[in-house]
Each structure stands twice: as structure tokens, then as C-alpha cells.
Short mmCIF file of C-alpha atoms in Angstrom, two decimals:
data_model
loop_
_atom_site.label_atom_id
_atom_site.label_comp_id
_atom_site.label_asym_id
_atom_site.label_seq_id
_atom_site.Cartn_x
_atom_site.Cartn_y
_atom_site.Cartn_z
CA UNK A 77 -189.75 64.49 -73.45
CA UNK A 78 -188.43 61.45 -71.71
CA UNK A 79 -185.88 59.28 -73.79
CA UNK A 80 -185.78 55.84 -72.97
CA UNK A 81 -186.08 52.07 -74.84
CA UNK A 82 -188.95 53.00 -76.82
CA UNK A 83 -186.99 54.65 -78.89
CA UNK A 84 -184.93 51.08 -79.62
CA UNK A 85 -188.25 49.31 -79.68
CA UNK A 86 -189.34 51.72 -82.08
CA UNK A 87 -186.18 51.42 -84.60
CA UNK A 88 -186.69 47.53 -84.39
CA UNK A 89 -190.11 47.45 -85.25
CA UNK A 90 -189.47 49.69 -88.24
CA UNK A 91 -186.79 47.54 -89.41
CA UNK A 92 -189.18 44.28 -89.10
CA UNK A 93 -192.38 46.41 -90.87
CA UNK A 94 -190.02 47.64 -93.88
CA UNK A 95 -188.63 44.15 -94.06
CA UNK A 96 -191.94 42.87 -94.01
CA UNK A 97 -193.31 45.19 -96.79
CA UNK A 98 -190.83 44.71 -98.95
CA UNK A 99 -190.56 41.06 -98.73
CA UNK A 100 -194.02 40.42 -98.87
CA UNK A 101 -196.49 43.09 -99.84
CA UNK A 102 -194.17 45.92 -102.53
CA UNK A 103 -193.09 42.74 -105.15
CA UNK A 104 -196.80 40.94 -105.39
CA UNK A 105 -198.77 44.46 -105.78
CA UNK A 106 -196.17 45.70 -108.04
CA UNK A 107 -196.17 42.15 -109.90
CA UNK A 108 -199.82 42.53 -110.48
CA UNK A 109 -199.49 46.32 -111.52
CA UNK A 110 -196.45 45.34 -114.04
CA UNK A 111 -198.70 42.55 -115.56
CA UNK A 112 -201.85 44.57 -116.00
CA UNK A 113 -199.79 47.15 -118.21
CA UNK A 114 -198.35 44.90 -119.65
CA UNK A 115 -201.90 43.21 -121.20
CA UNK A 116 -203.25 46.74 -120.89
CA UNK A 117 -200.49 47.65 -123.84
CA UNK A 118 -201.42 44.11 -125.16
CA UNK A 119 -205.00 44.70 -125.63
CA UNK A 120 -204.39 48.41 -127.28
CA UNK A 121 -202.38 47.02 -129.71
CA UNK A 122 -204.67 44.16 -130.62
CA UNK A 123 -207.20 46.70 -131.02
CA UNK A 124 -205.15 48.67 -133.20
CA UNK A 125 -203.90 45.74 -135.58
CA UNK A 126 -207.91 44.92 -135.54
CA UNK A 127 -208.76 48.40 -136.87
CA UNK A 128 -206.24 47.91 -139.46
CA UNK A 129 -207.81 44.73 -140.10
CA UNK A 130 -211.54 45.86 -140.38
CA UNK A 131 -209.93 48.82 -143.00
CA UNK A 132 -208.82 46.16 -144.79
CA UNK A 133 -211.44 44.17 -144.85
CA UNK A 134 -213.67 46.80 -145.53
CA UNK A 135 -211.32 48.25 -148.45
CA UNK A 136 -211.60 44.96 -149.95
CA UNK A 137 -215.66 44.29 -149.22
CA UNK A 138 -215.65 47.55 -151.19
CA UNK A 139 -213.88 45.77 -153.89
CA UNK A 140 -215.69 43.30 -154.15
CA UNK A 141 -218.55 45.14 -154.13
CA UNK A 142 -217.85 46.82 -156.71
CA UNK A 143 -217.00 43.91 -159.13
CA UNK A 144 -220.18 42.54 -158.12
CA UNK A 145 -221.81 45.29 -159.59
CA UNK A 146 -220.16 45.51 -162.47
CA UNK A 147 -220.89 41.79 -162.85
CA UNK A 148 -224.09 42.08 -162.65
CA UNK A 149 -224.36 45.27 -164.56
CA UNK A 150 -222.93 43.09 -167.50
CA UNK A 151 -225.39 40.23 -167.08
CA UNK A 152 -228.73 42.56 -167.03
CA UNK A 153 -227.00 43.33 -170.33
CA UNK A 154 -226.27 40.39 -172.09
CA UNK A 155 -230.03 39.32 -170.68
CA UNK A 156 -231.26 41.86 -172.22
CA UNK A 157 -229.62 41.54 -175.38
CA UNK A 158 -230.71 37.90 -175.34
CA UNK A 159 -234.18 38.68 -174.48
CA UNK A 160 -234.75 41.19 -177.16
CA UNK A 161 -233.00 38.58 -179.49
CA UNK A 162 -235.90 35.88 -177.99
CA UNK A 163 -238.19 38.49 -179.21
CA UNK A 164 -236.99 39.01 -182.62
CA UNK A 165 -236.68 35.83 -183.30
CA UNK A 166 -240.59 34.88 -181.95
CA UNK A 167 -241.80 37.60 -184.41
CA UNK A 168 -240.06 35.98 -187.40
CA UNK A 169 -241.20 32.90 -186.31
CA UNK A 170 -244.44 34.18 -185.79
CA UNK A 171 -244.60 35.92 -189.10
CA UNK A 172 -243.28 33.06 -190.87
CA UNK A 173 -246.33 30.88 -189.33
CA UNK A 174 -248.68 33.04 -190.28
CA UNK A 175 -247.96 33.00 -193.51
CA UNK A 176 -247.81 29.69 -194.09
CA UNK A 177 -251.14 29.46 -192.25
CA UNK A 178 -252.34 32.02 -194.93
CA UNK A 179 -250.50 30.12 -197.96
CA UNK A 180 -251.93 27.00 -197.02
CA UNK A 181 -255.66 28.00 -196.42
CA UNK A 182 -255.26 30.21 -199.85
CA UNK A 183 -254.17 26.90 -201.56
CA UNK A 184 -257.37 25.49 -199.97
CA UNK A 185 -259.84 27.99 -201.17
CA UNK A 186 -258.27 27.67 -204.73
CA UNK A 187 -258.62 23.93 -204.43
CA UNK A 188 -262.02 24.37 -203.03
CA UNK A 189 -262.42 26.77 -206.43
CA UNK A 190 -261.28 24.47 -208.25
CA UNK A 191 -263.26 21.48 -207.71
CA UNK A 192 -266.50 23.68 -207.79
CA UNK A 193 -265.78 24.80 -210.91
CA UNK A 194 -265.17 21.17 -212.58
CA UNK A 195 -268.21 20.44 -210.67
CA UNK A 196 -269.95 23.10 -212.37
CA UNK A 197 -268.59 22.83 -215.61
CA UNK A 198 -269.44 18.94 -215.34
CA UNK A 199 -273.06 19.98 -215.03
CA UNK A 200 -273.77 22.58 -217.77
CA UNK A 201 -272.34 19.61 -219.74
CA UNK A 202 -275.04 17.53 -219.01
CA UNK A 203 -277.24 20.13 -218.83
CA UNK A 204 -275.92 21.37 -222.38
CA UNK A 205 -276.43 18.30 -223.64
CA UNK A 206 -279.89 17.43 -222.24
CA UNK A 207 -280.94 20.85 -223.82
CA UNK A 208 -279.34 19.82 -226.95
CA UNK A 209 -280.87 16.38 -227.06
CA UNK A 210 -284.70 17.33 -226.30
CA UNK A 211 -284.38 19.73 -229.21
CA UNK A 212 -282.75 17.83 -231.86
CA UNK A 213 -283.90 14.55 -230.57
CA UNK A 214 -282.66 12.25 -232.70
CA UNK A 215 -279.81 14.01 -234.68
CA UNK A 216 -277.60 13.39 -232.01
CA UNK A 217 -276.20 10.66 -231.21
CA UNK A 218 -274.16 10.20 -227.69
CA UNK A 219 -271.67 8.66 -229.12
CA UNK A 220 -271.13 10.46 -232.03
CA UNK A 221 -271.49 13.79 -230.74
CA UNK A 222 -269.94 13.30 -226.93
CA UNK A 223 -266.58 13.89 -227.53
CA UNK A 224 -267.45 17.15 -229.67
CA UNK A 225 -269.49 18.61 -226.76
CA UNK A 226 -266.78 17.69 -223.88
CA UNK A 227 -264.68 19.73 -226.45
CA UNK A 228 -267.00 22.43 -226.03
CA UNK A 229 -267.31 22.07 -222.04
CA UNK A 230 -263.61 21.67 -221.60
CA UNK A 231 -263.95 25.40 -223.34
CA UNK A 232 -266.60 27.11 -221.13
CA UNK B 192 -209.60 61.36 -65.47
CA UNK B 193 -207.15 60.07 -63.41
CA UNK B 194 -207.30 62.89 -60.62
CA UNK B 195 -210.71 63.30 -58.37
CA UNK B 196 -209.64 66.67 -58.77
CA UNK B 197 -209.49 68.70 -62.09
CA UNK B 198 -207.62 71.54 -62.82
CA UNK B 199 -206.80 72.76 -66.29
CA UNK B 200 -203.02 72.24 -65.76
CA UNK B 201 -203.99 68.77 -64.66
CA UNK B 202 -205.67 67.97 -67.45
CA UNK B 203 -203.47 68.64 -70.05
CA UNK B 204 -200.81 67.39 -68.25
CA UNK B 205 -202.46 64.09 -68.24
CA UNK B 206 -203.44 63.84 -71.54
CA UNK B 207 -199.00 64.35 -72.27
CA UNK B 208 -197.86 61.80 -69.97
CA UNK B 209 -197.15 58.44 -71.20
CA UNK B 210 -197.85 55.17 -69.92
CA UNK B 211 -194.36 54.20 -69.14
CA UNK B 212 -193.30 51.41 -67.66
CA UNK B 213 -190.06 50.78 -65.57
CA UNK B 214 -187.85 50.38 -62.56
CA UNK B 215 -188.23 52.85 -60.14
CA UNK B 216 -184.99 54.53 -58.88
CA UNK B 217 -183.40 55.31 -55.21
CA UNK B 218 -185.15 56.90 -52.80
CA UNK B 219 -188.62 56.58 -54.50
CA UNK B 220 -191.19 55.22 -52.25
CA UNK B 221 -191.97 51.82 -54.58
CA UNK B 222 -187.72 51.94 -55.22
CA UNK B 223 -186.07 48.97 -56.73
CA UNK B 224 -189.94 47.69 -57.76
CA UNK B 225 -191.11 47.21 -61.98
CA UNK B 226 -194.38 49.34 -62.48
CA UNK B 227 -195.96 52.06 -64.37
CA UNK B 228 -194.73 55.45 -63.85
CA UNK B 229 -197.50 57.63 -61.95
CA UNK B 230 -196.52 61.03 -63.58
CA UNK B 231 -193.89 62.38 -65.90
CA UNK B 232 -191.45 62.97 -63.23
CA UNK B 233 -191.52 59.38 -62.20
CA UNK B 234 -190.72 58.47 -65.49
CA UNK B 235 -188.16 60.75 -66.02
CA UNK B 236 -186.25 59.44 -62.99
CA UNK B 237 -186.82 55.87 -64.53
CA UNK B 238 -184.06 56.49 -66.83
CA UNK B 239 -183.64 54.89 -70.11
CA UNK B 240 -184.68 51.45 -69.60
CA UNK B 241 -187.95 52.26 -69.10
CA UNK B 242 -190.78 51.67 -72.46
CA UNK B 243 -193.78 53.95 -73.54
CA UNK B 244 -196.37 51.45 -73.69
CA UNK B 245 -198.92 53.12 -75.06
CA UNK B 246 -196.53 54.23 -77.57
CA UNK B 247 -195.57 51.10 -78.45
CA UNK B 248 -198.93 49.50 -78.55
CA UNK B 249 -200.46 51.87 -80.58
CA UNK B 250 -197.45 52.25 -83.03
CA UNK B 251 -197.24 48.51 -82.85
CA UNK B 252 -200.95 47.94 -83.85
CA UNK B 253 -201.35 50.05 -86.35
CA UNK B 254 -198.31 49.07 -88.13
CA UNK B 255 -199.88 45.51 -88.35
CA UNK B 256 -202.81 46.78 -89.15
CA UNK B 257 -201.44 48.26 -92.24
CA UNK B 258 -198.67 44.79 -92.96
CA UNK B 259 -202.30 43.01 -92.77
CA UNK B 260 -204.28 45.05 -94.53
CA UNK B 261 -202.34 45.53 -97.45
CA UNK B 262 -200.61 41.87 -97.37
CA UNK B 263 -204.33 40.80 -97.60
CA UNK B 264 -204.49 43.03 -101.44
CA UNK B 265 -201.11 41.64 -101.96
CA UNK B 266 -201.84 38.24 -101.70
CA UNK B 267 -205.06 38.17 -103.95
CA UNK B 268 -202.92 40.72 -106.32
CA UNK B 269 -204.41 39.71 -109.99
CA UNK B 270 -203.80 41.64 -113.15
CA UNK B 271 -207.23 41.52 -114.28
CA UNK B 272 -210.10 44.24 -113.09
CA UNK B 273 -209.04 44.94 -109.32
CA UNK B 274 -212.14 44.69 -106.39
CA UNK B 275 -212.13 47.79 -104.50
CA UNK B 276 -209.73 47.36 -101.49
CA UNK B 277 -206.80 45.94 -103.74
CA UNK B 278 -208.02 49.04 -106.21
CA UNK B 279 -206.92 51.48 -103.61
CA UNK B 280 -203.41 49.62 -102.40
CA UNK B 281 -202.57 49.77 -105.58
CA UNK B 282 -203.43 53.69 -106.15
CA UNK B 283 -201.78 54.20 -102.96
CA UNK B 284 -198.73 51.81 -104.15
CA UNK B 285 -198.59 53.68 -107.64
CA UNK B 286 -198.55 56.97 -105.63
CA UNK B 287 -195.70 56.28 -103.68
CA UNK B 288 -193.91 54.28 -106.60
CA UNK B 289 -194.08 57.73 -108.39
CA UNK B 290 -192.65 59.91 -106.34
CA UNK B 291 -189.84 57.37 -105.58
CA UNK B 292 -189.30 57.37 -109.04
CA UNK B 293 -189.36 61.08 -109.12
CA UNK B 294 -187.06 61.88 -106.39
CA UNK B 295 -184.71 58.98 -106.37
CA UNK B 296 -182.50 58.68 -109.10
CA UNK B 297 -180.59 55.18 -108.43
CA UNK B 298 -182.06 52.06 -108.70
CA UNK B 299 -182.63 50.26 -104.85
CA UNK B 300 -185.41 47.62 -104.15
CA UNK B 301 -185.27 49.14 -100.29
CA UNK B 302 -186.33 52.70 -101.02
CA UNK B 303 -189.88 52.45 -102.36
CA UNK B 304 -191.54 49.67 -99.85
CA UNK B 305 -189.43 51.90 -96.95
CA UNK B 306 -191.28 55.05 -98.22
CA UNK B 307 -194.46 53.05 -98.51
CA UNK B 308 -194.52 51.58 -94.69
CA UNK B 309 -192.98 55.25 -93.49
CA UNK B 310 -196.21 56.95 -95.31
CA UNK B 311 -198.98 54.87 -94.55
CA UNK B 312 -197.90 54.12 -90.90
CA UNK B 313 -197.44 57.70 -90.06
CA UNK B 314 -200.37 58.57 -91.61
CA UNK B 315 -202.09 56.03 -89.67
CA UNK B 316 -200.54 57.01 -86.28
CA UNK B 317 -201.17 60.60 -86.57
CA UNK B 318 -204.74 59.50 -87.97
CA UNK B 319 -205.41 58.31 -84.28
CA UNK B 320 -205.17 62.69 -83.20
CA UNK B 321 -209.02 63.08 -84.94
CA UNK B 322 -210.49 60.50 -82.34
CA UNK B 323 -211.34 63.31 -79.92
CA UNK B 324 -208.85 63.39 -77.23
CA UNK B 325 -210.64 61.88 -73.93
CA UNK B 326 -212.68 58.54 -75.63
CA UNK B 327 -209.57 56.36 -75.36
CA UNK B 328 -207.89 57.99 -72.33
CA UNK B 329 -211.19 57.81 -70.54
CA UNK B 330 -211.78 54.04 -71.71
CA UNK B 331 -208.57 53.28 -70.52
CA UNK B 332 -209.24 54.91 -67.13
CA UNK B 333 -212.68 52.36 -66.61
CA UNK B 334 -209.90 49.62 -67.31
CA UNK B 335 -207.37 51.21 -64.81
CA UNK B 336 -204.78 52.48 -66.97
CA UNK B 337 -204.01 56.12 -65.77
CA UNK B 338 -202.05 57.59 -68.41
CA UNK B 339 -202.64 56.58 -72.55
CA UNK B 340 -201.30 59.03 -75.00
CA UNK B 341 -203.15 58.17 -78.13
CA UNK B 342 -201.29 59.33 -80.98
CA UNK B 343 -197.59 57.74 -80.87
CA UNK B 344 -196.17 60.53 -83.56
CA UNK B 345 -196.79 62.77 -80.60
CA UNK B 346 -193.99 60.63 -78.64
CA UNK B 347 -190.51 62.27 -79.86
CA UNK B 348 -188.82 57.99 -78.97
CA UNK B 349 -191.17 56.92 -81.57
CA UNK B 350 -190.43 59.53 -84.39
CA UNK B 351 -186.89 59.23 -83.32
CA UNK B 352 -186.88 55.59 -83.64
CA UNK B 353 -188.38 56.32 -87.13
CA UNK B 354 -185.54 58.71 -87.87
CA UNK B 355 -182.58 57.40 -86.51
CA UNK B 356 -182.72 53.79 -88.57
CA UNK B 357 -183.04 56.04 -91.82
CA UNK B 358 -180.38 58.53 -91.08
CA UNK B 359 -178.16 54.99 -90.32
CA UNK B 360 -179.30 53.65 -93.19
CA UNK B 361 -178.35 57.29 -95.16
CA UNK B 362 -174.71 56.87 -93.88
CA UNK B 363 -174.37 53.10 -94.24
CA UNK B 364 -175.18 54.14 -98.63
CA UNK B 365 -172.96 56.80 -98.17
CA UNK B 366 -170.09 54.87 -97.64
CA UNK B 367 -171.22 52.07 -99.72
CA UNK B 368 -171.30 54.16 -102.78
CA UNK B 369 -168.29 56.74 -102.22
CA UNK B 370 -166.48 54.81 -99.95
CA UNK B 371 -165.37 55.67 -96.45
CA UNK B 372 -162.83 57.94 -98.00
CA UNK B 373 -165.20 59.56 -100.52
CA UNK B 374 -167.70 60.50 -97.93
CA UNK B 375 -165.62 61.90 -95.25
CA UNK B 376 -163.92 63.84 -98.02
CA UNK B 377 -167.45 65.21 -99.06
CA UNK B 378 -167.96 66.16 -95.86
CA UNK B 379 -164.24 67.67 -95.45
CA UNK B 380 -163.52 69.55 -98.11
CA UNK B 381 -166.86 70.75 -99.17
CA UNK B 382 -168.03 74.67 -99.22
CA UNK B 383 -164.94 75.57 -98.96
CA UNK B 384 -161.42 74.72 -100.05
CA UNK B 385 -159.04 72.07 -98.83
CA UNK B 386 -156.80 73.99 -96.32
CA UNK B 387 -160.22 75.10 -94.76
CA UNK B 388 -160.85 71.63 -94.25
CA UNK B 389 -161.80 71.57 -89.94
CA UNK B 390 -164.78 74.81 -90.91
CA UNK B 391 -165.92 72.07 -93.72
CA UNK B 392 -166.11 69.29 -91.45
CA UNK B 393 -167.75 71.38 -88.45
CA UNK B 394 -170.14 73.11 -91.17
CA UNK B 395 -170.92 69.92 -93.00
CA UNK B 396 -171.44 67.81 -89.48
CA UNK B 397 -173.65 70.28 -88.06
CA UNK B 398 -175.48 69.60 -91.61
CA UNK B 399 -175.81 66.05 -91.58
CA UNK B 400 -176.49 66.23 -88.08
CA UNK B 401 -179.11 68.30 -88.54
CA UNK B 402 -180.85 66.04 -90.56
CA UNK B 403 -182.10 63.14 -88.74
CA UNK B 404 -182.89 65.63 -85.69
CA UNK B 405 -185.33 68.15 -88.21
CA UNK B 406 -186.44 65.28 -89.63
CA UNK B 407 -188.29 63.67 -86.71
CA UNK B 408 -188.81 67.01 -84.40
CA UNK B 409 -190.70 68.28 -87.85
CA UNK B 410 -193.31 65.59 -87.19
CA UNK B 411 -193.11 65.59 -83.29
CA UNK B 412 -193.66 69.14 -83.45
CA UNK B 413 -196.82 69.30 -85.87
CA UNK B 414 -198.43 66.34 -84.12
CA UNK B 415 -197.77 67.48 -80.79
CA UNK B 416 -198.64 71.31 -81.29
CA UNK B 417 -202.13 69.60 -82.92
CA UNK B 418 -202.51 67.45 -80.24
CA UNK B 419 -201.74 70.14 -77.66
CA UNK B 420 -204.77 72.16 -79.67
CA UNK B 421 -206.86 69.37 -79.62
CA UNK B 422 -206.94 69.30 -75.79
CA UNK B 423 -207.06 73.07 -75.58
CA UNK B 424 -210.47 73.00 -77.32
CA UNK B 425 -211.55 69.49 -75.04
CA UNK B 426 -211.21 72.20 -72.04
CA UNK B 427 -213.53 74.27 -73.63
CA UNK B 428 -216.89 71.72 -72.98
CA UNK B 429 -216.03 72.47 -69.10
CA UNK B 430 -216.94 75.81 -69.83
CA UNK B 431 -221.30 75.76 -70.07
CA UNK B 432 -223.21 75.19 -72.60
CA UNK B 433 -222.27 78.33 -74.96
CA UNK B 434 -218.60 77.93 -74.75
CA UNK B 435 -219.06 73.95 -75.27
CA UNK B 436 -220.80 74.50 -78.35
CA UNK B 437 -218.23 77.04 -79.60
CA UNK B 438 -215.40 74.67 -78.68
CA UNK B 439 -217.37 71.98 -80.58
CA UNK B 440 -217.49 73.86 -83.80
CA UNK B 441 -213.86 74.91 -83.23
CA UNK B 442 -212.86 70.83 -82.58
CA UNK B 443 -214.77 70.24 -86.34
CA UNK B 444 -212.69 73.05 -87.70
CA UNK B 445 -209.38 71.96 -86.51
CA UNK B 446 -210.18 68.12 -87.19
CA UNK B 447 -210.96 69.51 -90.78
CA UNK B 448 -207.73 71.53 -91.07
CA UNK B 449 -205.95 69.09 -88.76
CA UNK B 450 -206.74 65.73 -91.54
CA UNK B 451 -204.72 68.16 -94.19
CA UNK B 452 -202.01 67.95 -91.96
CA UNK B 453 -201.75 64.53 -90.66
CA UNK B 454 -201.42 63.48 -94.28
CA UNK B 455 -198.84 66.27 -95.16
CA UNK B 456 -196.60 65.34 -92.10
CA UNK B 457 -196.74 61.95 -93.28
CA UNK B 458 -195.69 62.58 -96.90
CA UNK B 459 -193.44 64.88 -95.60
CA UNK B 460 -191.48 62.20 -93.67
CA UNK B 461 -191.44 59.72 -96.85
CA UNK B 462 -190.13 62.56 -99.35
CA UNK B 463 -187.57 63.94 -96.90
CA UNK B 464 -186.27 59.47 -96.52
CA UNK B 465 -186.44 59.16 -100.17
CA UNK B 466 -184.12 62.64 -100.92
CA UNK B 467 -181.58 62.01 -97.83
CA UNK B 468 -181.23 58.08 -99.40
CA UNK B 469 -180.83 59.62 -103.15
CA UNK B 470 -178.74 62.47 -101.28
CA UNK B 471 -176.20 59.52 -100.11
CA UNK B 472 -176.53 56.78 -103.40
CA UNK B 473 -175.65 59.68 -105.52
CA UNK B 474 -172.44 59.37 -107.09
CA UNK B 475 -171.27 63.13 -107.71
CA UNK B 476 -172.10 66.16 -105.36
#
């Protein structure tokens, strides 16, 4: 255990190395350190406020969500309402058509009758008449007798 | 090996002397020259102006290693995802910051970049006690340097010269914060009352006294009492094949224990600096 100058040499270098550390390596490393918390803290409560956010947001999609279905639930209705309404009034229309349709052709049959009939009656006339003349022959006179035997038709 | 001839004695005797380098006194044969001391008792009679070398060098180089190493995290020091050496400054950094912050209650931009240069230096210095004991020695012999002591923390100048600027700097706080008055009264009328006041001083001196000398023989002592084991077990591979192998198991075992303690006597050293400074910036006893 010899003392001597290293001891001083020692002491100085000490003094230049702590010097030296904190001058140039304790403030950047601690700089960096203070920094990262800092956006460390940053970042956490970003991520917070964006939870909050996305409750939000969802709390609201719900929302809306909701009124959507509601909307729609009220649509579906009123379509069907309407659609039944479509319906009812096709069948009216419908019926209504038809009978027309059947109105009309009945008038048309009766017509149809009708005509036949005159037709018919028109005949036995003549026919009545022909008869009438072969067996009387000359009693009878068209002219004379006509308007007595399109009495009688008109009745038949 | 220095010696042609090898005695156990001899050998651990050379593995304690350091390489020191001075003036030779009267009546030595080289008197009045500059050269390295050739045994312990030469340097011993070269007084105190003579320098450890190998002390010095090896203190010297790995405290630069250390400025360098961690200026080189310091100066790249980003606050986004740290790459893995500036990762572990700063883990180291943080560890030290907290137990400033733990033990030191005042607020002093010194303390914590003191504690961090005491910690990692000493740790690297005594880190130099797991090279085994004879590579470096025995390099340093093919290079003709006779005497290299390897770890400097086993040098009592160099923990000295690590102690005696902190215990300064204790008593330069000490009177900055109570005043010259304030601190010689702490240390005067202490324990006991005033009348009693030449006990307090005598008591309370031996105290403060006390510290700066405990504080570097506590690392001295560890380091050297390792080293002295170290070399113990090195004389063991003279020994045959059987006891070789023994001492080989029994070098892994210390080394193993031996890295608990390097790293303990360093923190040591920082925690006892940071409580003696918050021992002296603290206002009230």
C-alpha cells in the first residue's frame, strides 16, 4: 500500500469524467427519457379520449339504427296498406268491368232477339198471307186487306 | 512471470506490485535516475511523486470507455422506440436516476451523473478481476512490462482518489447549506450537550473522518481480498492435473460468486456518495 500521485491523478480524472457526464451524456439521455413520457402520457390519453369517442359514436350508430328501423318498420306499413288498397281497388275495377262486359253482351243477345223475332214475325206475315191468298184467291185484295193482316202480325 | 524462478510467495507478490513509475532515491543503485520501480520496496522508497501506471491506464481507459460508450447513446438519444445499446443506457440511467431520487432528498444537477460515472466505472474496473489473473500480466511480460496489476479498484490511490473528491465535495455542501457556523456547530454540540462540546467534536470528527476512509477501504478491501483469491486458485494449475482441474472449477465458482460482488461494491460506492451528499445538503439534523 504505497501512497503516491496516483492518488491526485486519480481525483482529477474523476473530476473531468463527472464533469464530462454531466455536461454531456446525464441531460441528452434524460432529455430523451423526459420526452418519451411525456408522448407516452400523450398517446394514453389520445387513446382514452378515442374510446370515449368510439362509445359515442357507437351510442349514436345505435341510435340511428334504431330510427332506421322504425322508419322502415313504418314504410313496410304504409306499403302495405297501399298495396292492399291497389288490390281493392283492382277488384272493384275488375268487377265493375265485368259487368259491363256482361250488360253489354246481354243488351246484344236481346238485340240479336229482337231482330230475329221481327224477322220472324215479318215472315209468318207473308207466309200468313200467301196461305190466306191461295185459299180465298180472289176475296182478298192486298190492298184492302194488308193493313188488317199487319194488324194481326203486329199481334202474333 | 517476471522471475526465472517461481516460488509461491513470488508469485503472488508479483501479481500485487504495481507498475510504478518514479525517481529513485539515495543510495539506490539507479539513484537520482526516472524509471519503473522493480519491486514494491523500490516503490515504496520512491516516495510520493511516483504514479501507478497501470493503475492509471486501466482506470483511465475504462473510464473513457464508458464517457464514449454512453456519449455515443447520448448523442443519438431520440424519444421514439430506442435500438438496443441506447435501450440499455437508458435502463441503466433510469436505475441510477431512481435511487438518486430515492435517497437524495434536495434537488442538485451534480448528484445523479456523479452516482452514474461512480457506478458504472467501478463496476467496470472491478469487472477487469474475472479476466483470469495471468492473461494480461503475462501479455505484458512478452512486451517487457514486469509488473501490471489489472484491476485498479484493487489500488487503495485509486479508490482513495475516488473517495477523497466526494468526501471534499460532502464538506464543501456542508458549509454551503448550514454555513461554516452551522456545520461546525453540528459537529460541536451534537450527541451530547453544549458544555460537552470538545467529546462532541472528537466523537463527531472521528465520525466524519471515518467516512471517506470506510468508504474507499470497503471497496479496496472486497476487490483486493477477491483478487488475492483469484491468484490463490491461479497457484492451484501448478499443482498436476487433478488439483488444476479442481482449482479450475473453484476459479468458475468464485468468478460466479465474485460478478455478484463486483456489482454490489460498485452500487455500494454510489449509494454510500449519494447518502453522505444528502447527509450534508440536508437542512435539519
Amino acid at each position: 500500500m504505497n501512497f503516491n500521485a496516483t492518488l491526485i491523478g486519480q481525483s482529477i480524472t474523476f473530476i473531468v469524467f463527472v464533469w464530462f457526464c454531466m455536461k454531456f451524456i446525464w441531460p441528452p439521455v434524460m432529455n430523451a427519457l423526459e420526452t418519451r413520457k411525456n408522448k407516452i402520457a400523450d398517446g394514453l390519453a389520445a387513446a382514452e379520449r378515442g374510446k370515449h369517442e368510439k362509445e359515442l359514436a357507437e351510442e349514436r350508430a345505435k341510435d340511428i339504427l334504431r330510427e332506421a328501423k322504425e322508419q322502415a318498420g313504418e314504410i313496410i306499413g304504409r306499403a302495405d296498406k297501399r298495396a292492399a288498397e291497389i288490390v281493392d281497388d283492382a277488384k272493384g275495377d275488375a268487377r265493375v268491368e265485368g259487368d259491363r262486359l256482361k250488360t253489354a253482351a246481354q243488351a246484344e243477345i236481346e238485340q240479336e232477339l229482337n231482330r230475329v223475332r221481327e224477322e220472324l214475325r215479318g215472315q209468318v206475315v207473308s207466309i200468313a198471307l200467301a196461305g190466306a191468298g191461295k185459299v180465298l184467291e180472289r176475296e182478298i185484295d192486298e190492298a184492302a186487306h194488308g193493313e188488317l193482316l199487319n194488324k194481326l202480325a203486329a199481334d202474333i | 512471470m517476471a522471475s526465472d524462478t517461481l516460488t509461491t510467495s513470488g508469485y503472488i507478490k508479483h501479481h500485487l506490485t504495481n507498475l510504478t513509475y518514479g525517481r529513485f532515491p539515495e543510495g539506490h543503485e539507479h539513484a537520482g535516475h526516472w524509471g519503473f520501480a522493480h519491486s514494491t520496496e523500490d516503490a515504496a522508497s520512491m516516495g510520493f511523486w511516483a504514479i501507478n501506471v497501470d493503475s492509471m491506464l486501466f482506470s483511465v481507459g475504462l473510464g473513457v470507455l464508458f464517457l464514449w460508450l454512453f456519449r455515443k447513446a447520448a448523442k443519438t438519444a431520440t424519444a421514439d422506440t430506442p435500438p438496443g445499446w441506447q435501450n440499455f443506457v437508458e435502463w441503466i440511467v433510469e436505475f441510477i436516476d431512481e435511487n438518486v431520487r430515492g435517497s437524495f432528498s434536495g434537488k442538485n444537477p451534480l448528484v445523479a451523473p456523479l452516482a452514474l460515472t461512480l457506478f458504472v466505472w467501478i463496476f467496470l474496473m472491478n469487472v477487469m478481476d474475472l479476466i483470469p489473473v495471468d492473461w494480461i500480466p503475462w501479455a505484458a511480460t512478452l512486451m517487457g512490462v514486469g509488473h501490471l496489476k489489472v484491476v485498479s479498484s484493487t489500488d487503495p490511490n485509486v479508490t482513495f482518489g475516488l473517495a477523497i473528491p466526494v468526501f471534499i465535495l460532502v464538506l464543501y455542501y456542508s458549509v454551503k447549506m448550514k454555513g461554516l457556523g452551522g456545520f461546525l456547530g453540528e459537529l460541536a454540540f451534537h450527541p451530547f450537550p453544549k458544555w460537552m462540546a470538545p467529546v462532541n467534536l472528537i466523537l463527531e470528527g472521528v465520525t466524519l473522518i471515518a467516512r471517506p476512509l470506510s468508504h474507499s477501504l470497503r471497496l479496496f478491501g472486497n476487490m483486493y481480498a477477491g483478487e488475492m483469491i483469484f491468484i490463490l486458485i491461479a497457484l492451484m494449475y501448478g499443482g498436476g492435473i487433478v488439483l488444476g482441474a479442481f482449482g479450475g472449477l473453484l476459479q468458475l465458482g468464485w468468478a460466479i460468486f465474485h460478478i455478484l460482488i463486483i456489482t454490489l461494491q460498485a452500487f455500494i460506492f454510489m449509494v454510500l456518495t449519494i447518502v453522505y451528499l444528502d447527509m450534508a445538503c440536508a437542512k435539519d439534523h
